Short mmCIF file of C-alpha atoms in Angstrom, two decimals:
data_model
loop_
_atom_site.label_atom_id
_atom_site.label_comp_id
_atom_site.label_asym_id
_atom_site.label_seq_id
_atom_site.Cartn_x
_atom_site.Cartn_y
_atom_site.Cartn_z
CA MET A 47 -5.43 -18.80 -19.22
CA LEU A 48 -7.72 -16.60 -16.90
CA ASN A 49 -10.50 -18.89 -15.85
CA SER A 50 -11.68 -16.59 -12.78
CA ARG A 51 -12.06 -13.24 -14.81
CA ARG A 52 -15.29 -12.31 -13.03
CA LEU A 53 -13.63 -12.98 -9.69
CA ILE A 54 -10.41 -11.06 -10.42
CA LEU A 55 -12.50 -8.08 -12.10
CA ALA A 56 -14.55 -7.74 -8.99
CA HIS A 57 -11.46 -7.00 -6.82
CA PHE A 58 -10.46 -3.99 -9.01
CA CYS A 59 -12.44 -1.53 -7.05
CA PHE A 60 -10.94 1.97 -7.43
CA GLY A 61 -13.15 3.59 -4.76
CA MET A 62 -14.39 6.97 -4.67
CA ALA A 63 -12.43 7.94 -1.56
CA LEU A 64 -10.53 10.19 -3.69
CA VAL A 65 -13.47 12.63 -3.39
CA LEU A 66 -13.02 12.80 0.53
CA GLY A 67 -9.44 13.42 0.05
CA ALA A 68 -9.79 16.35 -2.25
CA TRP A 69 -12.71 17.75 -0.18
CA GLN A 70 -10.35 17.68 3.01
CA MET A 71 -7.57 19.45 1.24
CA PHE A 72 -9.95 22.25 0.24
CA VAL A 73 -11.61 22.93 3.52
CA ARG A 74 -8.30 22.95 5.48
CA SER A 75 -6.83 25.40 2.85
CA PRO A 76 -7.00 29.11 3.05
CA LEU A 77 -9.38 28.87 -0.08
CA HIS A 78 -12.12 27.65 2.30
CA THR A 79 -13.93 29.34 5.46
CA TRP A 80 -13.95 27.47 8.64
CA ILE A 81 -16.56 24.47 8.48
CA SER A 82 -17.76 25.10 11.97
CA ASP A 83 -17.74 21.40 12.89
CA PRO A 84 -14.33 19.83 13.09
CA GLU A 85 -15.79 16.41 13.61
CA LEU A 86 -17.18 16.31 9.99
CA TYR A 87 -13.47 16.55 8.82
CA TYR A 88 -12.43 13.74 11.10
CA ARG A 89 -15.13 11.74 9.99
CA SER A 90 -14.00 12.16 6.24
CA VAL A 91 -10.31 11.45 7.34
CA THR A 92 -11.37 8.17 9.06
CA ALA A 93 -13.49 7.05 6.04
CA HIS A 94 -10.82 8.06 3.34
CA GLY A 95 -8.19 6.27 5.33
CA ALA A 96 -9.85 3.15 6.16
CA ILE A 97 -10.82 2.60 2.59
CA MET A 98 -7.74 3.56 1.06
CA GLY A 99 -5.57 2.00 3.65
CA TYR A 100 -7.29 -1.30 4.45
CA VAL A 101 -9.84 -2.00 1.59
CA PHE A 102 -8.51 -0.73 -1.43
CA PRO A 103 -4.85 -2.07 -1.72
CA THR A 104 -6.12 -5.33 0.02
CA LEU A 105 -8.72 -5.99 -2.82
CA ILE A 106 -6.05 -5.02 -5.49
CA ALA A 107 -3.47 -7.48 -3.94
CA MET A 108 -6.13 -10.23 -3.69
CA GLY A 109 -7.41 -9.80 -7.39
CA PHE A 110 -4.04 -9.38 -8.90
CA GLY A 111 -2.92 -12.48 -6.89
CA TYR A 112 -5.54 -14.70 -8.41
CA ALA A 113 -4.55 -13.54 -11.76
CA ILE A 114 -1.06 -14.15 -11.00
CA SER A 115 -1.85 -17.70 -9.64
CA GLU A 116 -3.93 -18.69 -12.90
CA SER A 117 -1.51 -17.32 -15.31
CA SER A 118 1.92 -18.04 -14.02
CA LEU A 119 1.12 -21.58 -12.62
CA GLY A 120 -0.87 -22.41 -15.75
CA GLN A 121 -3.73 -23.95 -13.77
CA PRO A 122 -7.26 -23.00 -12.69
CA LEU A 123 -7.73 -21.43 -9.38
CA ILE A 124 -8.21 -24.25 -6.53
CA GLY A 125 -11.08 -22.72 -4.27
CA PRO A 126 -13.00 -20.21 -6.15
CA ARG A 127 -15.88 -20.38 -3.77
CA TRP A 128 -13.58 -19.94 -0.89
CA ALA A 129 -12.16 -16.78 -2.96
CA TRP A 130 -15.60 -15.36 -3.51
CA ALA A 131 -16.24 -15.97 0.37
CA GLY A 132 -13.11 -13.85 1.11
CA PHE A 133 -14.15 -11.26 -1.29
CA GLY A 134 -17.55 -11.06 0.29
CA LEU A 135 -16.06 -10.83 3.86
CA VAL A 136 -13.84 -7.78 2.87
CA LEU A 137 -17.09 -5.98 1.33
CA VAL A 138 -19.20 -6.74 4.47
CA GLY A 139 -16.47 -5.70 6.64
CA ALA A 140 -15.87 -2.39 4.74
CA VAL A 141 -19.66 -1.51 4.74
CA MET A 142 -19.80 -2.50 8.61
CA ALA A 143 -16.74 -0.25 9.35
CA ILE A 144 -17.75 2.82 7.34
CA THR A 145 -21.37 3.04 8.28
CA PRO A 146 -20.70 4.15 11.96
CA VAL A 147 -17.98 6.34 10.62
CA SER A 148 -20.52 7.96 8.25
CA LEU A 149 -22.75 8.61 11.20
CA GLY A 150 -20.04 10.15 13.44
CA ARG A 151 -19.83 7.27 15.72
CA ALA A 152 -16.29 6.32 14.92
CA SER A 153 -14.29 9.31 13.90
CA VAL A 154 -10.85 7.96 15.31
CA LEU A 155 -9.06 7.84 11.91
CA TYR A 156 -7.80 4.70 10.43
CA THR A 157 -5.02 4.26 12.80
CA PHE A 158 -7.52 3.91 15.78
CA TYR A 159 -5.80 6.47 18.28
CA PRO A 160 -6.72 4.98 21.61
CA PRO A 161 -7.83 6.13 24.10
CA LEU A 162 -10.33 7.39 21.52
CA ILE A 163 -12.78 4.72 21.23
CA GLY A 164 -15.55 4.62 18.35
CA ASN A 165 -18.49 2.28 17.73
CA PRO A 166 -17.68 -1.39 18.06
CA PHE A 167 -18.84 -2.12 14.45
CA TYR A 168 -16.12 -0.12 13.14
CA TYR A 169 -13.42 -2.35 14.62
CA ILE A 170 -15.43 -5.53 13.73
CA GLY A 171 -15.63 -4.37 10.32
CA VAL A 172 -11.94 -3.98 9.97
CA VAL A 173 -11.43 -7.46 11.64
CA LEU A 174 -13.72 -9.06 8.85
CA VAL A 175 -11.63 -7.14 6.16
CA VAL A 176 -8.53 -8.74 7.60
CA VAL A 177 -10.21 -12.20 8.01
CA GLY A 178 -11.33 -12.11 4.38
CA SER A 179 -7.90 -11.39 3.14
CA TRP A 180 -6.48 -14.33 5.25
CA ILE A 181 -8.57 -16.48 2.95
CA TRP A 182 -6.59 -15.14 -0.07
CA VAL A 183 -3.42 -15.84 1.72
CA ALA A 184 -4.47 -19.40 2.54
CA LEU A 185 -5.63 -19.95 -1.14
CA MET A 186 -2.14 -18.59 -2.60
CA SER A 187 -0.54 -21.11 -0.50
CA ILE A 188 -2.65 -23.96 -1.40
CA ASN A 189 -2.40 -23.26 -5.11
CA LEU A 190 1.26 -22.99 -4.99
CA GLY A 191 1.57 -26.31 -2.88
CA ALA A 192 -0.62 -27.96 -5.47
CA TRP A 193 1.56 -26.78 -8.35
CA LYS A 194 4.74 -27.93 -6.49
CA ARG A 195 3.37 -31.26 -6.12
CA ALA A 196 2.42 -31.53 -9.57
CA ASN A 197 5.72 -30.10 -10.81
CA PRO A 198 8.48 -31.48 -8.48
CA GLY A 199 11.80 -29.87 -8.70
CA ARG A 200 10.78 -27.13 -11.25
CA PRO A 201 11.42 -23.49 -10.26
CA VAL A 202 8.39 -21.76 -9.09
CA PRO A 203 7.31 -18.99 -11.44
CA LEU A 204 8.86 -15.71 -10.30
CA PRO A 205 5.40 -13.86 -10.23
CA MET A 206 3.88 -16.52 -7.96
CA PHE A 207 7.05 -16.63 -5.88
CA ALA A 208 6.61 -12.83 -5.32
CA ASN A 209 2.91 -12.94 -4.91
CA VAL A 210 2.93 -15.68 -2.18
CA ALA A 211 5.95 -13.79 -0.28
CA GLY A 212 3.54 -10.60 -0.21
CA SER A 213 0.67 -12.79 1.02
CA TYR A 214 2.79 -14.16 3.92
CA LEU A 215 4.00 -10.78 4.66
CA TRP A 216 0.47 -9.48 4.92
CA ALA A 217 -0.77 -12.44 7.04
CA TRP A 218 1.81 -11.60 9.76
CA THR A 219 1.67 -7.94 9.34
CA ALA A 220 -2.09 -7.98 9.97
CA VAL A 221 -1.51 -9.88 13.32
CA GLY A 222 -0.38 -6.75 15.13
CA ALA A 223 -3.42 -4.61 14.40
CA ALA A 224 -5.78 -7.85 14.92
CA LEU A 225 -4.35 -8.17 18.45
CA GLU A 226 -4.90 -4.47 19.17
CA LEU A 227 -8.53 -4.74 17.89
CA VAL A 228 -9.40 -8.02 19.55
CA LEU A 229 -7.60 -7.89 22.91
CA GLN A 230 -8.02 -4.07 23.44
CA LEU A 231 -10.34 -1.89 21.22
CA ILE A 232 -13.36 -4.04 20.84
CA PRO A 233 -13.71 -5.00 24.47
CA VAL A 234 -13.63 -1.43 25.41
CA ALA A 235 -15.92 -0.45 22.68
CA LEU A 236 -18.43 -3.23 23.95
CA GLY A 237 -18.38 -1.82 27.34
CA MET A 238 -16.55 -4.83 28.86
CA THR A 239 -13.80 -2.37 30.56
CA SER A 240 -13.55 1.26 30.57
CA THR A 241 -9.73 1.65 30.40
CA ILE A 242 -7.17 0.91 27.69
CA ASN A 243 -3.41 0.47 27.86
CA VAL A 244 -2.56 3.02 25.11
CA GLY A 245 1.21 2.31 25.15
CA LEU A 246 0.50 -1.54 24.47
CA ALA A 247 -2.06 -0.64 21.70
CA ARG A 248 0.37 1.82 19.86
CA VAL A 249 3.12 -0.97 19.85
CA PHE A 250 0.60 -3.68 18.56
CA PHE A 251 -0.34 -1.15 15.77
CA SER A 252 3.28 -0.36 15.01
CA TRP A 253 3.67 -4.05 14.30
CA THR A 254 1.20 -3.36 11.29
CA LEU A 255 1.59 0.35 10.55
CA HIS A 256 4.91 0.23 8.46
CA ALA A 257 4.90 -3.34 7.27
CA ILE A 258 1.59 -2.79 5.70
CA VAL A 259 3.22 -0.27 3.22
CA TYR A 260 5.47 -3.21 1.83
CA PHE A 261 2.20 -5.08 1.43
CA TRP A 262 0.83 -2.37 -0.70
CA LEU A 263 4.06 -2.15 -2.43
CA ILE A 264 4.34 -5.80 -3.49
CA PRO A 265 1.97 -5.64 -6.57
CA THR A 266 3.85 -2.68 -7.52
CA TYR A 267 7.14 -4.46 -7.47
CA ILE A 268 5.76 -7.46 -9.24
CA ALA A 269 4.56 -5.09 -12.03
CA TYR A 270 8.08 -3.49 -12.13
CA TYR A 271 9.63 -6.91 -12.60
CA THR A 272 7.38 -8.87 -14.57
CA ILE A 273 4.83 -6.71 -16.53
CA LEU A 274 7.11 -3.79 -17.35
CA PRO A 275 9.87 -5.78 -19.13
CA ARG A 276 7.23 -7.83 -21.36
CA ALA A 277 5.21 -4.61 -22.16
CA ILE A 278 8.25 -2.79 -23.58
CA GLY A 279 9.91 -5.72 -25.30
CA GLY A 280 12.53 -6.63 -22.94
CA ARG A 281 13.60 -9.29 -20.44
CA ILE A 282 14.21 -9.78 -16.61
CA TYR A 283 17.87 -9.09 -15.99
CA SER A 284 18.09 -11.56 -13.17
CA ASP A 285 15.71 -14.29 -11.89
CA THR A 286 17.99 -14.87 -8.93
CA MET A 287 18.24 -11.13 -7.86
CA MET A 288 14.50 -10.93 -8.00
CA ARG A 289 13.94 -13.75 -5.75
CA LEU A 290 16.48 -12.41 -3.31
CA ALA A 291 14.89 -9.02 -3.25
CA PHE A 292 11.50 -10.41 -2.31
CA ILE A 293 13.00 -12.64 0.24
CA ALA A 294 14.66 -9.58 1.76
CA PHE A 295 11.39 -7.71 1.89
CA LEU A 296 9.68 -10.47 3.50
CA VAL A 297 12.36 -10.78 6.36
CA VAL A 298 13.43 -7.22 7.05
CA ALA A 299 10.16 -5.15 6.31
CA MET A 300 8.23 -6.63 9.29
CA PRO A 301 10.31 -5.97 12.52
CA ILE A 302 10.87 -2.22 11.95
CA GLY A 303 7.44 -0.46 13.09
CA ILE A 304 8.50 0.91 16.45
CA HIS A 305 10.34 3.61 14.52
CA HIS A 306 6.82 5.09 14.33
CA THR A 307 6.82 5.54 18.26
CA PHE A 308 10.03 7.75 18.52
CA GLY A 309 8.02 10.20 20.42
CA ASP A 310 6.41 7.69 22.71
CA PRO A 311 7.97 7.37 26.29
CA GLN A 312 6.59 3.98 26.67
CA VAL A 313 8.97 2.34 24.43
CA GLY A 314 12.65 2.27 25.51
CA ALA A 315 15.54 3.94 23.43
CA GLY A 316 17.28 0.59 22.87
CA PHE A 317 14.44 -0.77 20.96
CA LYS A 318 13.79 2.26 19.04
CA PHE A 319 17.44 1.98 17.79
CA ILE A 320 17.14 -1.52 16.84
CA HIS A 321 14.13 -0.87 14.89
CA SER A 322 15.59 2.33 13.20
CA THR A 323 18.68 0.18 12.30
CA PHE A 324 16.32 -2.48 10.67
CA THR A 325 14.46 0.13 8.80
CA ALA A 326 17.74 1.28 7.22
CA LEU A 327 18.01 -2.44 6.12
CA VAL A 328 15.07 -2.13 3.98
CA ALA A 329 17.25 -0.11 1.68
CA VAL A 330 19.10 -3.24 0.58
CA PRO A 331 16.08 -4.95 -1.20
CA THR A 332 15.01 -1.56 -2.46
CA LEU A 333 18.31 -1.01 -4.21
CA MET A 334 18.51 -4.56 -5.37
CA ALA A 335 15.18 -3.90 -6.93
CA VAL A 336 16.18 -0.58 -8.53
CA PHE A 337 19.18 -2.05 -9.98
CA THR A 338 17.45 -5.09 -11.43
CA ILE A 339 14.62 -3.07 -12.90
CA CYS A 340 16.72 -0.53 -14.58
CA ALA A 341 19.02 -3.30 -15.95
CA SER A 342 15.61 -4.92 -17.37
CA VAL A 343 14.56 -1.81 -18.83
CA GLU A 344 17.97 -1.12 -20.38
CA ILE A 345 17.76 -4.53 -22.25
CA ALA A 346 14.59 -3.51 -23.70
CA GLY A 347 16.18 -0.18 -24.94
CA ARG A 348 19.17 -2.19 -26.38
CA LEU A 349 16.93 -4.65 -27.92
CA ARG A 350 15.00 -1.70 -29.55
CA GLY A 351 18.32 -0.52 -31.16
CA GLY A 352 19.59 1.86 -28.34
CA GLN A 353 23.33 2.39 -28.68
CA GLY A 354 25.92 4.00 -26.67
CA LEU A 355 26.01 4.74 -22.84
CA PHE A 356 22.67 6.24 -22.62
CA GLY A 357 21.21 5.90 -26.17
CA TRP A 358 18.88 3.04 -24.85
CA LEU A 359 16.90 5.53 -22.75
CA ALA A 360 15.95 7.21 -26.18
CA ALA A 361 15.02 4.06 -27.66
CA LEU A 362 12.49 3.12 -24.98
CA PRO A 363 8.69 3.32 -25.84
CA TRP A 364 7.77 6.31 -23.85
CA LYS A 365 4.16 6.56 -25.23
CA ASN A 366 3.68 3.16 -23.97
CA PRO A 367 1.32 3.75 -20.87
CA ILE A 368 3.04 0.97 -18.80
CA MET A 369 6.61 2.38 -19.59
CA LEU A 370 5.32 5.83 -18.50
CA ALA A 371 3.48 4.68 -15.31
CA ALA A 372 6.89 2.94 -14.15
CA ALA A 373 9.01 5.95 -15.03
CA PHE A 374 6.49 8.25 -13.06
CA SER A 375 6.35 5.68 -10.31
CA PHE A 376 10.15 5.44 -9.98
CA VAL A 377 10.52 9.15 -9.66
CA MET A 378 7.90 9.38 -6.86
CA LEU A 379 9.40 6.21 -5.17
CA GLY A 380 12.94 7.95 -5.13
CA PHE A 381 11.49 11.14 -3.47
CA GLY A 382 9.52 9.31 -1.06
CA GLY A 383 12.09 6.88 -0.23
CA ALA A 384 14.48 9.94 0.41
CA GLY A 385 11.95 11.14 3.08
CA GLY A 386 11.64 8.03 4.47
CA LEU A 387 15.35 8.33 5.52
CA ILE A 388 14.48 11.48 7.54
CA ASN A 389 11.63 9.48 9.21
CA MET A 390 13.84 6.36 10.27
CA SER A 391 16.35 8.65 11.94
CA TYR A 392 15.71 9.34 15.52
CA GLN A 393 17.63 12.67 15.53
CA LEU A 394 16.01 13.86 12.09
CA ASP A 395 12.59 12.58 12.70
CA ALA A 396 12.25 14.86 15.70
CA THR A 397 12.17 17.90 13.45
CA VAL A 398 9.17 16.60 11.35
CA HIS A 399 7.41 14.25 13.70
CA ASN A 400 3.62 14.82 13.67
CA THR A 401 3.94 17.50 10.86
CA GLN A 402 2.66 17.51 7.38
CA TRP A 403 5.86 16.18 6.17
CA VAL A 404 4.60 12.77 7.45
CA THR A 405 1.42 13.22 5.38
CA GLY A 406 3.39 14.14 2.36
CA HIS A 407 5.73 11.36 2.70
CA PHE A 408 3.17 8.50 2.83
CA HIS A 409 0.83 9.94 0.20
CA LEU A 410 3.93 10.41 -2.23
CA ILE A 411 4.80 6.60 -1.60
CA PHE A 412 1.07 4.99 -1.45
CA ALA A 413 -1.03 7.59 -3.63
CA GLY A 414 1.80 8.20 -5.98
CA ALA A 415 4.36 5.38 -6.57
CA ILE A 416 1.95 2.61 -5.64
CA VAL A 417 -1.28 3.76 -6.89
CA ILE A 418 0.00 4.58 -10.35
CA MET A 419 1.29 1.12 -10.86
CA TYR A 420 -2.14 -0.20 -9.88
CA PHE A 421 -3.51 1.81 -12.83
CA ALA A 422 -0.93 0.08 -15.05
CA ILE A 423 -1.75 -3.21 -13.75
CA ALA A 424 -5.50 -2.45 -14.51
CA TYR A 425 -4.79 -1.16 -17.89
CA ASP A 426 -2.62 -4.31 -18.64
CA LEU A 427 -5.24 -6.82 -17.36
CA TRP A 428 -8.35 -5.11 -18.51
CA PRO A 429 -8.54 -6.60 -22.04
CA HIS A 430 -7.93 -10.35 -20.83
CA LEU A 431 -10.47 -9.70 -18.14
CA THR A 432 -13.23 -8.18 -20.42
CA GLY A 433 -12.33 -9.42 -23.92
CA ARG A 434 -12.31 -5.55 -25.01
CA ALA A 435 -9.24 -3.50 -25.91
CA LEU A 436 -8.24 -0.28 -24.30
CA ALA A 437 -7.55 1.62 -27.51
CA ASP A 438 -7.51 5.23 -26.39
CA VAL A 439 -3.73 5.18 -25.37
CA ALA A 440 -3.49 8.90 -25.68
CA LEU A 441 -6.30 9.16 -22.91
CA MET A 442 -4.30 6.67 -20.76
CA ARG A 443 -1.22 8.75 -21.04
CA ALA A 444 -3.19 12.00 -20.20
CA GLN A 445 -4.53 10.35 -17.01
CA LEU A 446 -1.15 9.01 -15.86
CA TRP A 447 0.45 12.69 -16.55
CA LEU A 448 -2.47 14.21 -14.43
CA TRP A 449 -1.85 11.73 -11.74
CA PHE A 450 1.80 12.34 -11.55
CA VAL A 451 1.56 16.07 -11.84
CA GLY A 452 -1.34 16.07 -9.20
CA ILE A 453 0.79 14.14 -6.73
CA ILE A 454 3.73 16.07 -6.84
CA VAL A 455 1.72 19.34 -6.49
CA THR A 456 -0.15 17.96 -3.60
CA THR A 457 2.85 16.45 -1.68
CA PHE A 458 5.76 18.57 -2.23
CA PRO A 459 4.14 21.45 -0.53
CA TRP A 460 3.08 19.19 2.39
CA HIS A 461 6.79 18.27 2.89
CA TRP A 462 7.63 22.11 2.99
CA VAL A 463 5.00 23.25 5.19
CA GLY A 464 5.94 20.26 7.51
CA ILE A 465 9.61 21.62 7.60
CA LEU A 466 8.20 25.01 8.58
CA GLY A 467 6.31 23.04 11.70
CA MET A 468 2.73 22.71 10.48
CA PRO A 469 1.06 20.05 12.39
CA ARG A 470 -1.02 17.19 10.92
CA ARG A 471 -4.43 15.89 12.03
CA MET A 472 -5.68 19.39 12.32
CA ALA A 473 -9.25 20.31 11.14
CA TYR A 474 -8.52 23.84 10.86
CA PHE A 475 -5.74 26.41 10.73
CA ASP A 476 -5.80 30.30 11.19
CA TYR A 477 -3.37 31.29 8.37
CA SER A 478 -3.35 34.90 9.85
CA ALA A 479 -1.38 33.77 12.74
CA PRO A 480 2.30 34.81 12.41
CA MET A 481 3.70 31.19 12.84
CA LEU A 482 1.27 29.80 10.05
CA SER A 483 1.13 32.57 7.65
CA ALA A 484 4.01 31.31 5.46
CA THR A 485 2.19 28.20 5.04
CA ALA A 486 -1.04 29.64 3.40
CA PHE A 487 0.25 29.81 -0.27
CA PRO A 488 1.82 26.28 -0.15
CA VAL A 489 -1.25 24.70 1.26
CA ALA A 490 -3.43 26.38 -1.41
CA ILE A 491 -1.08 24.94 -4.04
CA SER A 492 -1.62 21.52 -2.56
CA ALA A 493 -5.28 21.71 -2.44
CA PHE A 494 -5.17 22.43 -6.18
CA GLY A 495 -2.97 19.42 -6.74
CA ALA A 496 -5.63 17.27 -4.87
CA PHE A 497 -8.29 18.30 -7.60
CA ILE A 498 -5.85 17.37 -10.35
CA VAL A 499 -5.42 13.85 -8.79
CA LEU A 500 -9.40 13.82 -8.57
CA ALA A 501 -9.57 14.72 -12.35
CA SER A 502 -7.13 12.04 -13.06
CA GLY A 503 -9.40 9.57 -11.25
CA VAL A 504 -12.23 10.50 -13.33
CA LEU A 505 -10.07 10.07 -16.54
CA PHE A 506 -9.24 6.42 -15.37
CA PHE A 507 -12.85 5.50 -15.17
CA ALA A 508 -13.35 7.27 -18.63
CA VAL A 509 -10.90 5.06 -20.14
CA LEU A 510 -12.37 1.99 -18.92
CA ILE A 511 -15.89 2.96 -19.81
CA ARG A 512 -14.75 3.90 -23.36
CA GLY A 513 -13.11 0.57 -23.41
CA GLN A 514 -16.23 -1.32 -22.85
CA ALA A 515 -17.66 0.36 -25.88
CA ALA A 516 -15.06 -1.55 -27.98
CA PRO A 517 -15.96 -4.74 -29.81
CA ARG A 518 -15.04 -7.92 -28.37
CA MET A 519 -11.77 -9.59 -29.48
CA GLU A 520 -9.95 -12.81 -28.84
CA THR A 521 -7.00 -12.22 -26.35
CA GLU A 522 -3.77 -14.06 -26.06
CA PRO A 523 -3.11 -15.93 -22.74
CA TYR A 524 -1.99 -13.34 -20.22
CA ARG A 525 1.77 -13.72 -19.59
CA PHE A 526 4.61 -12.40 -17.46
CA ALA A 527 8.10 -11.34 -18.61
CA THR A 528 10.69 -14.03 -18.66
CA ALA A 529 14.35 -13.77 -17.60
CA VAL A 530 17.39 -13.35 -19.94
CA HIS A 531 18.51 -16.73 -18.50
CA PRO A 532 15.53 -18.59 -17.29
CA PRO A 533 16.58 -20.97 -14.63
CA VAL A 534 16.31 -24.72 -15.17
CA ALA A 535 16.96 -25.49 -11.32
CA VAL A 536 16.81 -23.11 -8.20
CA PRO A 537 18.18 -23.87 -4.86
CA ALA A 538 15.67 -25.03 -2.43
CA ALA A 539 16.09 -21.77 -0.32
CA LEU A 540 15.24 -19.59 -3.34
CA ASN A 541 12.29 -21.89 -4.41
CA GLY A 542 10.30 -21.83 -1.26
CA LEU A 543 9.59 -19.68 1.62
CA GLY A 544 9.62 -21.67 4.78
CA LEU A 545 13.00 -20.79 6.00
CA TRP A 546 12.38 -17.01 5.32
CA VAL A 547 8.92 -17.12 7.00
CA ALA A 548 10.58 -18.57 10.14
CA LEU A 549 13.18 -15.91 10.13
CA MET A 550 10.59 -13.21 9.76
CA LEU A 551 8.71 -14.62 12.75
CA GLY A 552 11.79 -14.99 14.86
CA LEU A 553 12.88 -11.40 14.20
CA THR A 554 9.39 -10.13 14.86
CA ILE A 555 9.28 -11.89 18.29
CA THR A 556 12.81 -10.71 18.99
CA ASN A 557 12.02 -6.99 18.24
CA TYR A 558 8.50 -6.87 19.59
CA GLY A 559 8.44 -9.50 22.28
CA TYR A 560 9.98 -7.61 25.14
CA PRO A 561 8.33 -4.21 24.58
CA ILE A 562 5.07 -6.18 24.30
CA LEU A 563 5.44 -8.05 27.55
CA GLN A 564 6.88 -5.12 29.47
CA LEU A 565 3.91 -2.91 28.66
CA ALA A 566 1.35 -5.63 29.13
CA PHE A 567 2.33 -6.48 32.70
CA ARG A 568 3.67 -3.20 33.92
CA PRO A 569 1.11 -1.65 36.33
CA GLY A 570 -0.29 1.57 35.77
CA GLY A 571 -0.48 1.75 32.08
CA ALA A 572 -4.20 1.74 31.44
CA VAL A 573 -5.97 5.22 31.03
CA PRO A 574 -9.73 5.99 30.83
CA ALA A 575 -11.25 5.51 27.24
CA VAL A 576 -12.64 8.40 25.63
CA TYR A 577 -15.73 7.57 23.68
CA VAL A 578 -16.30 9.32 20.25
CA GLY A 579 -19.60 10.58 19.17
CA ALA A 580 -21.26 10.20 22.78
CA GLN A 581 -20.87 6.42 22.53
CA ARG A 582 -21.73 6.04 26.28
#
């Protein structure tokens, strides 16, 4: 039973940052003349990245987390006032951060890029977003603890186990960016010092930069495991395999971010190798997830009458929007993951480092594989939150098809022009130059894809608005898929996260401790700050 429907619904904010993304693609393409002021471009990129990187997925994880807590545990949410306070902090922080960006006072992108320094309110706003999300982390832990005390010895429901694992991952992941903000960026922005240790700042942010992607992915994986099988009439293949996959994500997704600093001379080659190796280990929980999810889907196909080696595929309900979204998500996750293998390799990354390949990779993963499942979660939850059915299934399918096609058309050309050497983070390209002329057509195609994605976003809102016109109905309690063999008892190591959180903390300290201390205490690491927007 969802008792906190308004709270959950408030978190499902699918923002208008899509418009900024489409505009950026257009003005940088050969379809548009030079905009004359590059700062406008970087202002837009900063707003787009901050909203889509920090605010949007955080709110989705929080809202979905509250729904998981109430539905899977079968108890009202403990601490709803604190939950609203966390939501309010995220919104206040978002407004505080975006205001100086919109005024051209913090065009430093969502990754901050010191020694560039923006208005302090941008950084303070991001800190408030993080603090608001930490309230959610605490509430998830408190609610799970209360359920365990009331149900001693019972297996923690799978969705809540995964949800709390994701919240702990985020709590520790965000520490890196928080340290950079509080110890370095905010003091410089406030004028307390005029220099900044750029190498240290980049290592702090690498702490957050890659693990944040797995925080974005956790709701998607929960939907794969616990919504998809139920929606298509199947069962979860293995309860144990799912627990192991989320534990592995919690442990190995954190201490791997230095592979984003392959081009930075401040970090030693040894630690780059260690982080590259740990990045490869992420393939283990990923492949476990792929196997378990495919097996769960096969169970549904066979329960629906599928015969033979591949007959179950034809028996699947391909007109079901949840099935369609998951299939599209898997395709994009496969291509995006393959590109990630290039990025994690020191040798191969050198060929695409700081090119449009990187932009294509993370948009294919986040905007593609992840966000399309956020749509599926919203479609699945909406009737239970509003009491109104989303009856226009054909429109839902059209929206998902447009999103899938748009993301592919946007990101595949990005990968190609990255291989050709086209740099990223550039506001303007002279496509008449011989070295760039071959990129003109793919970039134009990519811009066209961005507008397909924008059209899909508009259709998503149309689906929800049309649904609100439907008559109210009685809904059954929201539920998640169950395993083929529901566990009666679970080993303590698979029913709690204390051991695995300790291992995550230990690996992070091992993999980051020496580089951070070395950069912090090595003399001569500070450089003058460069203030954006004539701050000083």
